[in-house]
Coordinates of C-alpha atoms in Angstrom, one line a residue:
X1 CA -70.3 34.4 10.1
X2 CA -72.1 36.0 7.1
X3 CA -74.8 37.4 9.5
X4 CA -72.0 38.8 11.8
X5 CA -70.3 40.5 8.8
X6 CA -73.6 41.8 7.7
X7 CA -74.3 43.3 11.1
X8 CA -70.8 44.9 11.3
X9 CA -71.3 46.4 7.8
X10 CA -74.7 47.7 8.8
X11 CA -73.3 49.3 12.0
X12 CA -70.4 50.9 10.1
X13 CA -72.7 52.2 7.5
X14 CA -74.9 53.8 10.3
X15 CA -71.7 55.4 11.8
X16 CA -70.6 56.7 8.4
X17 CA -74.1 58.2 7.8
X18 CA -74.1 59.7 11.3
X19 CA -70.6 61.1 10.8
X20 CA -71.9 62.7 7.5
X21 CA -74.9 64.2 9.3
X22 CA -73.3 65.4 12.5
X23 CA -69.5 66.1 11.8
X24 CA -69.2 67.2 8.3
X25 CA -71.5 70.3 8.8
X26 CA -68.9 71.7 11.2
X27 CA -65.9 71.4 8.9
X28 CA -66.9 74.7 7.2
X29 CA -67.3 76.4 10.6
X30 CA -63.8 75.3 11.6
X31 CA -62.4 76.6 8.2
X32 CA -64.2 80.0 8.6
X33 CA -62.9 80.2 12.2
X34 CA -59.3 79.7 11.0
X35 CA -59.8 82.4 8.3
X36 CA -61.3 84.8 10.9
X37 CA -58.2 84.3 13.2
X38 CA -55.8 84.9 10.3
X39 CA -57.7 88.1 9.3
X40 CA -57.8 89.2 13.0
X41 CA -54.0 88.7 13.3
X42 CA -53.4 90.7 10.0
X43 CA -55.7 93.5 11.2
X44 CA -53.8 93.6 14.6
X45 CA -50.5 93.8 12.7
X46 CA -51.8 96.7 10.5
X47 CA -53.2 98.5 13.6
X48 CA -49.7 98.2 15.2
X49 CA -48.1 99.6 12.0
X50 CA -50.6 102.5 12.0
X51 CA -49.9 103.1 15.7
X52 CA -46.2 103.2 15.0
X53 CA -46.7 105.5 12.0
X54 CA -49.0 107.7 14.2
X55 CA -46.3 107.9 16.9
X56 CA -43.7 108.8 14.2
X57 CA -46.0 111.5 12.7
X58 CA -46.7 112.8 16.2
X59 CA -42.9 113.1 16.8
X60 CA -42.5 114.9 13.5
X61 CA -45.5 117.1 14.4
X62 CA -43.8 118.0 17.7
X63 CA -40.6 118.8 15.9
X64 CA -42.4 120.9 13.3
X65 CA -44.3 122.7 16.1
X66 CA -41.0 123.5 17.8
X67 CA -39.5 124.6 14.5
X68 CA -42.6 126.7 13.9
X69 CA -42.3 128.3 17.3
X70 CA -38.7 129.1 16.7
X71 CA -39.6 130.4 13.3
X72 CA -42.2 132.6 14.7
X73 CA -39.8 133.8 17.3
X74 CA -37.3 134.5 14.6
X75 CA -40.0 136.0 12.4
X76 CA -41.0 138.2 15.3
X77 CA -37.4 139.1 15.6
X78 CA -37.0 139.7 11.9
X79 CA -40.4 140.3 10.3
X80 CA -38.8 141.9 7.4
X81 CA -36.8 138.8 6.5
X82 CA -38.3 137.2 3.4
X83 CA -36.5 134.0 4.0
X84 CA -38.1 133.5 7.4
X85 CA -41.5 134.3 5.9
X86 CA -41.0 131.8 3.1
X87 CA -39.8 129.3 5.7
X88 CA -42.8 129.9 7.9
X89 CA -45.1 129.5 4.9
X90 CA -43.4 126.2 4.0
X91 CA -43.6 125.0 7.6
X92 CA -47.3 125.9 7.7
X93 CA -48.0 123.9 4.6
X94 CA -46.0 121.0 6.0
X95 CA -48.0 121.3 9.2
X96 CA -51.3 121.4 7.3
X97 CA -50.3 118.2 5.4
X98 CA -49.2 116.6 8.6
X99 CA -52.7 117.4 10.1
X100 CA -54.3 115.9 7.0
X101 CA -52.1 112.8 7.3
X102 CA -52.9 112.6 11.0
X103 CA -56.7 112.7 10.2
X104 CA -56.3 110.0 7.7
X105 CA -54.2 107.9 10.1
X106 CA -56.9 108.4 12.8
X107 CA -59.6 107.3 10.3
X108 CA -57.6 104.3 9.4
X109 CA -57.1 103.5 13.1
X110 CA -60.9 103.8 13.7
X111 CA -61.6 101.5 10.8
X112 CA -59.1 99.1 12.1
X113 CA -60.6 99.2 15.5
X114 CA -64.1 98.5 14.0
X115 CA -62.7 95.6 12.0
X116 CA -61.0 94.4 15.1
X117 CA -64.2 94.5 17.1
X118 CA -66.0 92.7 14.3
X119 CA -63.3 90.1 14.1
X120 CA -63.5 89.8 17.9
X121 CA -67.2 89.2 17.7
X122 CA -66.7 86.6 14.9
X123 CA -64.0 85.0 17.0
X124 CA -66.4 84.7 20.0
X125 CA -69.1 83.2 17.7
X126 CA -66.6 80.8 16.3
X127 CA -65.4 79.9 19.7
X128 CA -69.0 79.2 20.8
X129 CA -69.6 77.1 17.7
X130 CA -66.3 75.3 18.3
X131 CA -67.5 74.5 21.9
X132 CA -70.8 73.2 20.5
X133 CA -68.9 71.2 17.9
X134 CA -66.7 69.7 20.6
X135 CA -69.8 68.9 22.7
X136 CA -71.4 67.3 19.6
X137 CA -68.2 65.4 18.8
X138 CA -68.2 64.1 22.4
X139 CA -71.8 63.0 22.0
X140 CA -70.9 61.3 18.7
X141 CA -68.0 59.5 20.4
X142 CA -70.4 58.4 23.2
X143 CA -72.9 57.3 20.6
X144 CA -70.2 55.4 18.8
X145 CA -69.2 53.7 22.1
X146 CA -72.9 52.8 22.7
X147 CA -73.2 51.5 19.2
X148 CA -70.1 49.4 19.7
X149 CA -71.6 48.0 22.8
X150 CA -74.9 47.4 21.0
X151 CA -73.0 45.7 18.2
X152 CA -71.3 43.4 20.7
X153 CA -74.7 42.7 22.3
X154 CA -76.2 42.0 18.9
X155 CA -73.3 39.7 18.0
X156 CA -73.8 37.8 21.2
X157 CA -77.6 37.7 20.5
X158 CA -76.9 36.5 16.9
X159 CA -74.7 33.8 18.2
X160 CA -77.4 32.7 20.7
X161 CA -80.1 32.9 18.0
X162 CA -77.9 30.8 15.7
X163 CA -77.6 28.2 18.3
X164 CA -81.4 28.3 18.9
X165 CA -82.0 28.1 15.1
X166 CA -79.9 25.0 15.0
X167 CA -81.8 23.5 17.9
X168 CA -85.1 24.5 16.4
X169 CA -84.0 22.9 13.1
X170 CA -83.4 19.7 14.8
X171 CA -86.8 19.9 16.6
X172 CA -88.4 20.7 13.2
X173 CA -86.8 17.6 11.6
X174 CA -88.0 15.5 14.6
X175 CA -91.5 17.0 14.3
X176 CA -91.7 16.4 10.6
X177 CA -90.7 12.8 11.2
X178 CA -93.4 12.5 13.9
X179 CA -96.0 14.1 11.6
X180 CA -95.1 11.5 8.9
X181 CA -95.5 8.8 11.4
X182 CA -98.9 10.2 12.5
X183 CA -100.0 10.5 8.9
X184 CA -99.2 6.9 8.3
X185 CA -101.0 5.9 11.6
X186 CA -104.0 8.1 10.6
X187 CA -104.2 6.5 7.2
X188 CA -104.1 3.1 8.7
X189 CA -106.8 4.1 11.2
X190 CA -109.0 5.6 8.4
X191 CA -108.6 2.4 6.4
X192 CA -109.5 0.3 9.5
X193 CA -112.5 2.5 10.2
X194 CA -113.6 2.3 6.5
X195 CA -113.2 -1.5 6.7
X196 CA -115.2 -1.6 9.9
X197 CA -117.9 0.6 8.3
X198 CA -118.1 -1.6 5.2
X199 CA -118.4 -4.7 7.4
X200 CA -121.0 -3.0 9.5
X201 CA -122.9 -2.0 6.4
X202 CA -122.7 -5.5 5.0
X203 CA -124.0 -6.8 8.3
X204 CA -126.9 -4.3 8.2
X205 CA -127.7 -5.3 4.7
X206 CA -127.7 -8.9 5.7
X207 CA -130.0 -8.1 8.6
X208 CA -132.3 -6.0 6.3
X209 CA -132.4 -8.8 3.8
X210 CA -133.1 -11.3 6.5
X211 CA -135.9 -9.0 7.8
X212 CA -137.3 -8.6 4.4
X213 CA -137.3 -12.4 3.9
X214 CA -139.1 -12.8 7.2
X215 CA -141.6 -10.1 6.2
X216 CA -142.2 -11.7 2.9
X217 CA -142.6 -15.1 4.6
X218 CA -145.0 -13.5 7.1
X219 CA -147.0 -11.8 4.4
X220 CA -147.1 -15.0 2.3
X221 CA -148.4 -17.0 5.3
X222 CA -151.0 -14.3 6.0
X223 CA -152.0 -14.2 2.4
X224 CA -152.3 -17.9 2.3
X225 CA -154.5 -18.0 5.4
X226 CA -156.6 -15.2 4.0
X227 CA -156.9 -17.1 0.7
X228 CA -158.0 -20.2 2.5
X229 CA -160.6 -18.2 4.4
X230 CA -161.8 -16.5 1.2
X231 CA -162.0 -19.9 -0.5
X232 CA -164.1 -21.3 2.4
X233 CA -166.3 -18.3 2.4
X234 CA -166.7 -18.4 -1.4
X235 CA -167.6 -22.1 -1.2
X236 CA -170.3 -21.3 1.4
X237 CA -171.6 -18.4 -0.7
X238 CA -171.7 -20.5 -3.8
X239 CA -173.7 -23.1 -1.9
X240 CA -176.2 -20.6 -0.4
X241 CA -176.4 -17.5 -2.6
X242 CA -176.3 -16.3 -6.2
X243 CA -173.9 -13.4 -6.7
X244 CA -174.4 -10.8 -9.5
X245 CA -170.8 -9.6 -10.2
X246 CA -171.9 -6.9 -12.6
X247 CA -173.9 -5.0 -10.1
X248 CA -171.6 -5.2 -7.0
X249 CA -169.0 -2.5 -6.7
X250 CA -165.3 -3.4 -5.9
X251 CA -163.0 -1.7 -3.5
X252 CA -161.5 0.6 -6.1
X253 CA -164.9 1.7 -7.3
X254 CA -166.0 2.4 -3.8
X255 CA -162.9 4.4 -3.0
X256 CA -163.3 6.3 -6.3
X257 CA -166.6 7.5 -5.3
X258 CA -165.5 8.8 -1.9
X259 CA -164.1 12.3 -1.4
X260 CA -162.7 13.4 1.9
X261 CA -165.1 15.6 3.7
X262 CA -164.4 15.5 7.5
X263 CA -161.4 15.9 9.7
X264 CA -160.3 12.6 11.2
X265 CA -157.6 14.2 13.4
X266 CA -155.2 17.1 13.5
X267 CA -151.8 17.5 15.3
X268 CA -149.0 19.9 15.7
X269 CA -146.4 18.0 13.7
X270 CA -143.6 20.7 13.4
X271 CA -142.7 23.8 15.3
X272 CA -142.9 26.4 12.6
X273 CA -143.7 25.8 8.9
X274 CA -144.2 22.3 7.5
X275 CA -142.8 22.0 4.0
X276 CA -143.5 18.4 3.0
X277 CA -145.8 15.5 4.1
X278 CA -145.4 11.9 2.9
X279 CA -146.9 8.5 3.8
X280 CA -145.2 5.1 4.3
X281 CA -146.0 2.7 1.5
X282 CA -148.2 0.9 4.0
X283 CA -150.1 4.1 4.8
X284 CA -149.9 3.5 8.6
X285 CA -147.4 6.3 9.3
X286 CA -147.1 9.7 7.8
X287 CA -144.0 11.9 8.0
X288 CA -143.7 15.7 8.0
X289 CA -140.6 18.0 7.9
X290 CA -140.2 21.7 8.3
X291 CA -138.4 24.6 9.8
X292 CA -137.7 22.8 13.2
X293 CA -135.1 20.7 11.4
X294 CA -136.9 17.5 12.3
X295 CA -138.9 14.8 10.6
X296 CA -142.0 14.0 12.7
X297 CA -143.5 10.5 12.3
X298 CA -147.2 10.5 13.0
X299 CA -149.5 7.5 13.5
X300 CA -152.2 7.6 10.8
X301 CA -154.7 5.9 13.1
X302 CA -154.3 7.8 16.3
X303 CA -152.9 11.1 15.1
X304 CA -150.1 11.0 17.7
X305 CA -146.5 11.9 16.9
X306 CA -144.6 8.6 17.6
X307 CA -141.1 9.9 17.2
X308 CA -138.8 12.4 15.6
X309 CA -135.8 12.0 13.3
X310 CA -133.2 14.6 14.2
X311 CA -129.7 15.6 13.1
X312 CA -130.3 18.1 10.3
X313 CA -128.6 21.5 10.6
X314 CA -131.1 23.5 8.7
X315 CA -134.8 23.7 7.7
X316 CA -135.9 20.5 5.9
X317 CA -137.7 21.2 2.6
X318 CA -138.4 17.6 1.3
X319 CA -138.4 14.0 2.5
X320 CA -138.9 10.6 1.0
X321 CA -139.4 7.1 2.4
X322 CA -137.7 4.0 1.0
X323 CA -139.8 1.4 -0.8
X324 CA -139.5 -1.0 2.1
X325 CA -140.3 1.7 4.7
X326 CA -137.0 1.2 6.5
X327 CA -135.2 4.4 5.7
X328 CA -136.0 8.1 5.3
X329 CA -134.3 10.8 3.3
X330 CA -134.4 14.5 4.2
X331 CA -132.9 17.5 2.6
X332 CA -132.9 21.3 3.3
X333 CA -131.1 24.5 3.7
X334 CA -127.9 23.1 5.3
X335 CA -127.0 21.9 1.7
X336 CA -126.9 18.3 2.9
X337 CA -129.0 15.1 2.6
X338 CA -129.7 13.0 5.7
X339 CA -130.3 9.2 5.6
X340 CA -132.1 7.9 8.7
X341 CA -132.7 4.4 9.8
X342 CA -136.3 4.3 10.9
X343 CA -135.9 1.4 13.3
X344 CA -133.3 3.1 15.4
X345 CA -133.8 6.8 14.4
X346 CA -130.0 7.3 13.9
X347 CA -128.4 9.0 10.9
X348 CA -126.9 6.4 8.6
X349 CA -125.2 8.9 6.2
X350 CA -124.9 12.7 5.9
X351 CA -124.3 13.3 2.3
X352 CA -122.8 16.7 1.2
X353 CA -121.7 18.0 -2.2
X354 CA -124.4 20.5 -3.2
X355 CA -123.3 24.2 -3.1
X356 CA -126.7 25.6 -2.2
X357 CA -129.9 24.5 -0.4
X358 CA -131.2 21.1 -1.5
X359 CA -134.9 21.4 -2.4
X360 CA -135.9 17.9 -3.6
X361 CA -135.0 14.3 -2.9
X362 CA -136.5 10.9 -3.8
X363 CA -135.7 7.2 -3.4
X364 CA -135.4 5.1 -6.5
X365 CA -138.4 2.8 -6.8
X366 CA -136.4 0.0 -8.5
X367 CA -133.3 0.2 -6.2
X368 CA -133.5 1.3 -2.6
X369 CA -129.8 1.9 -2.5
X370 CA -130.1 4.8 -5.0
X371 CA -131.6 8.3 -4.7
X372 CA -131.9 11.5 -6.6
X373 CA -131.6 15.1 -5.4
X374 CA -131.8 18.6 -6.8
X375 CA -130.5 21.9 -5.5
X376 CA -130.5 25.6 -6.2
X377 CA -126.8 25.2 -7.2
X378 CA -128.3 24.2 -10.6
X379 CA -127.3 20.5 -10.3
X380 CA -129.1 17.2 -10.1
X381 CA -127.2 14.5 -8.2
X382 CA -127.7 10.7 -7.9
X383 CA -126.4 9.0 -4.7
X384 CA -125.2 5.6 -3.7
X385 CA -127.0 5.2 -0.3
X386 CA -125.0 2.1 0.6
X387 CA -121.7 4.1 0.6
X388 CA -123.1 7.6 1.0
X389 CA -121.4 9.0 -2.1
X390 CA -122.4 10.9 -5.2
X391 CA -122.6 8.8 -8.3
X392 CA -123.4 11.5 -10.9
X393 CA -123.8 15.2 -11.0
X394 CA -125.8 16.8 -13.9
X395 CA -125.5 20.6 -14.4
X396 CA -128.7 22.5 -15.4
X397 CA -129.3 25.8 -17.1
X398 CA -131.9 26.9 -14.5
X399 CA -132.4 26.5 -10.8
X400 CA -134.1 23.1 -10.1
X401 CA -137.1 23.1 -7.7
X402 CA -138.2 19.5 -7.9
X403 CA -137.0 16.2 -9.3
X404 CA -138.4 12.7 -9.7
X405 CA -137.4 9.3 -11.2
X406 CA -139.1 8.5 -14.6
X407 CA -140.6 5.3 -15.7
X408 CA -137.2 3.7 -15.4
X409 CA -134.4 4.3 -13.0
X410 CA -132.2 5.6 -15.8
X411 CA -134.3 8.7 -16.4
X412 CA -135.3 11.6 -14.2
X413 CA -137.6 14.5 -14.7
X414 CA -137.0 18.0 -13.2
X415 CA -139.0 21.2 -12.8
X416 CA -137.3 24.5 -13.0
X417 CA -137.4 28.1 -11.9
X418 CA -138.0 29.1 -15.6
X419 CA -141.2 27.1 -15.7
X420 CA -139.8 24.3 -17.8
X421 CA -139.7 20.6 -17.4
X422 CA -136.7 18.5 -18.5
X423 CA -135.9 14.8 -18.9
X424 CA -132.3 13.7 -18.2
X425 CA -130.6 10.4 -19.0
X426 CA -128.3 9.6 -16.0
X427 CA -126.1 7.5 -18.3
X428 CA -125.3 10.6 -20.4
X429 CA -122.4 12.8 -19.2
X430 CA -123.0 15.6 -21.7
X431 CA -125.1 17.7 -19.4
X432 CA -127.9 18.1 -22.0
X433 CA -131.5 17.0 -21.4
X434 CA -132.9 14.3 -23.7
X435 CA -136.2 16.2 -23.9
X436 CA -137.5 19.5 -22.5
X437 CA -140.6 21.7 -22.5
X438 CA -139.7 25.2 -21.6
X439 CA -143.2 26.7 -21.2
X440 CA -145.1 24.1 -19.2
X441 CA -145.9 26.8 -16.6
X442 CA -145.7 30.6 -16.9
X443 CA -143.9 30.8 -13.6
X444 CA -141.6 28.4 -11.7
X445 CA -142.5 24.7 -11.3
X446 CA -143.2 23.8 -7.6
X447 CA -143.6 20.1 -7.9
X448 CA -143.4 17.0 -10.2
X449 CA -144.9 13.6 -9.3
X450 CA -144.9 10.4 -11.2
X451 CA -148.5 9.0 -11.4
X452 CA -149.1 5.4 -10.3
X453 CA -149.5 4.3 -14.0
X454 CA -145.8 5.5 -14.5
X455 CA -146.8 6.9 -17.9
X456 CA -147.7 10.4 -16.8
X457 CA -146.5 13.1 -14.4
X458 CA -148.4 15.7 -12.3
X459 CA -146.9 19.2 -12.2
X460 CA -147.8 22.3 -10.3
X461 CA -146.6 25.9 -10.9
X462 CA -146.7 29.3 -9.3
X463 CA -149.1 30.3 -12.2
X464 CA -151.8 28.6 -10.1
X465 CA -152.3 25.7 -12.6
X466 CA -151.9 21.9 -12.2
X467 CA -151.1 19.9 -15.3
X468 CA -150.7 16.3 -16.3
X469 CA -148.0 15.6 -18.9
X470 CA -146.9 12.5 -20.8
X471 CA -143.8 11.0 -19.2
X472 CA -141.8 10.8 -22.4
X473 CA -143.1 13.4 -24.8
X474 CA -144.0 16.1 -22.2
X475 CA -147.3 16.8 -24.0
X476 CA -150.0 18.3 -21.7
X477 CA -153.0 16.0 -21.5
X478 CA -155.0 17.8 -18.7
X479 CA -154.9 20.9 -16.5
X480 CA -156.7 21.9 -13.3
X481 CA -157.4 25.3 -11.9
X482 CA -160.0 27.3 -10.0
X483 CA -160.9 31.0 -9.7
X484 CA -159.9 31.2 -6.1
X485 CA -157.0 28.7 -6.2
X486 CA -153.6 30.3 -5.5
X487 CA -150.3 28.4 -5.0
X488 CA -148.8 29.6 -1.7
X489 CA -145.2 28.4 -1.7
X490 CA -142.4 27.6 -4.1
X491 CA -142.6 23.9 -3.2
X492 CA -146.3 23.3 -3.0
X493 CA -147.1 19.8 -4.1
X494 CA -150.5 18.3 -5.2
X495 CA -151.3 14.7 -4.7
X496 CA -153.2 11.9 -6.6
X497 CA -155.7 9.7 -4.9
X498 CA -154.7 6.0 -4.7
X499 CA -157.2 5.1 -7.4
X500 CA -156.3 8.1 -9.6
X501 CA -159.8 9.5 -9.5
X502 CA -159.1 12.8 -7.7
X503 CA -156.4 15.4 -7.3
X504 CA -155.8 17.5 -4.1
X505 CA -153.7 20.6 -3.6
X506 CA -153.4 23.2 -0.9
X507 CA -154.0 26.9 -1.5
X508 CA -152.6 30.2 -0.3
X509 CA -155.9 30.9 1.6
X510 CA -155.6 27.8 3.8
X511 CA -158.1 25.7 1.8
X512 CA -157.5 22.2 0.3
X513 CA -158.9 22.0 -3.2
X514 CA -160.0 18.6 -4.7
X515 CA -160.7 18.1 -8.4
X516 CA -162.1 15.2 -10.3
X517 CA -159.4 13.7 -12.5
X518 CA -161.8 12.6 -15.1
X519 CA -163.9 15.7 -15.8
X520 CA -161.4 18.2 -14.3
X521 CA -164.2 19.8 -12.2
X522 CA -163.5 21.2 -8.7
X523 CA -165.5 18.8 -6.5
X524 CA -165.0 20.3 -3.0
X525 CA -162.9 22.7 -0.9
X526 CA -161.8 21.6 2.7
X527 CA -161.3 24.4 5.1
X528 CA -159.7 23.8 8.5
X529 CA -156.3 25.5 8.1
X530 CA -155.5 29.0 9.3
X531 CA -152.4 29.4 7.1
X532 CA -151.0 28.6 3.7
X533 CA -151.4 24.9 2.9
X534 CA -147.9 24.0 1.7
X535 CA -148.2 20.2 1.0
X536 CA -150.6 17.3 0.7
X537 CA -150.3 13.5 0.5
X538 CA -152.9 10.8 -0.3
X539 CA -153.0 7.2 0.9
X540 CA -155.6 4.6 1.6
X541 CA -155.6 6.0 5.2
X542 CA -156.9 9.3 4.0
X543 CA -155.7 12.7 2.7
X544 CA -153.1 14.6 4.7
X545 CA -152.4 18.3 4.5
X546 CA -150.0 20.5 6.4
X547 CA -149.7 24.3 6.6
X548 CA -147.1 27.0 7.3
X549 CA -147.9 26.9 11.0
X550 CA -146.9 23.3 11.3
X551 CA -150.5 22.0 11.7
X552 CA -151.2 18.6 10.1
X553 CA -154.8 17.4 9.3
X554 CA -155.8 13.9 8.2
X555 CA -159.1 14.0 6.2
X556 CA -161.3 11.0 5.6

């Protein structure tokens, strides 16, 4: 009802405004028309009076002319009569005055005629305006009738709309109730899915633990058989030979003296640039990642790509294998971290939370269910790999290029765009480093690696220098460089030989530089790459290097 009253008031207001715009302007025209008619009638009356007066004066003039004629006749008869002369003179004066009055009357009649014509013209104009006003009034009445019809139609439409609104309101209430039911069902389904995932994860953990137990048992039996063989061989040797232990080199000494010099194999691991290479702990498989959004798994003996790990949505910048060689972590420009199961190749978790590309990731050596990552969103995050969730997020003052666990799983070390290295306690929520060294490199730090002794770290910077720092004090103990050595990427990483005797790093000119770790002298330069060598990794199987064209070489 309120909407109907509102519509009626709105229509009446429109009619009132239209009346003001189209009727009121003619009121003055009607008033002026009435005044013109009154004036015309008055002028006609005055003209009639003047005509009557003219006729009267004309009659008098005729009488005077007759009298004058008679007087002239009498004057002719009696010229000597003074009375007749005086009478004639008087009559002539009266005739002159009558002529004057007649001229005035004629002028007044002419003026009256002009005013009459003018009034007639005004009357015709007013009549035309009146006709136009009548036509406009008719149009207004037609418009009012149309508006009344439209008002009736609008009222009917409003009634229909009101009914539809009521029906829609009922539908809305029904839909809201249905949505609430669906939300409850969805929540129940999510809870069921999470429960199923947790059960599946528990089963997978049980399977992994069982597999690890089997592996340990297998290794124990193999070691036992090897020990028995070695005992038998030792007994035979003791019986037949005399061994001089001080002059016989061991395996570590033999490896320490060997520097890779030849290409064992090469392969096209990635399509496009390769950004990181890493070995399994066993050294039998090496993995590479790059711009083709895949991790390539390469057999270190044959040089053949055995499989690919897929599912990333952007270029992969770093990868890490779990301590038991069962899982692989990869991160890159899609701002996410992928966790793959190596046995099946499927993605276990896709972990998101970083606001910019993720440039570094590493498994925890002490706990395979934890990992650390860094991003150009200036944060370092630790992850629970069992649940696929973020445990801690540490803000940094500068972009982080690389991160690694320290000598314990509670501390991490990070290299930054400002050339500094910082140590963070993951148990602290204050967001401040426990120790930092701001000028480790003159330009950004490209890589940090914890040495096998777990007391020192190896850093590389865009200032073309490689340094060894104490893991706790961050004091520099050694540095390596060469005149023609240039770091070619923002994530170039050097690598330490398994016996810690040599350091290898790729250069911008496609060469692989190898230094002695003891005397810091450049020992050799390997040249087989045709592009910037972005990454190296060293294992007992040999030295692996990859370049910006996706070429991977294993040196021995």
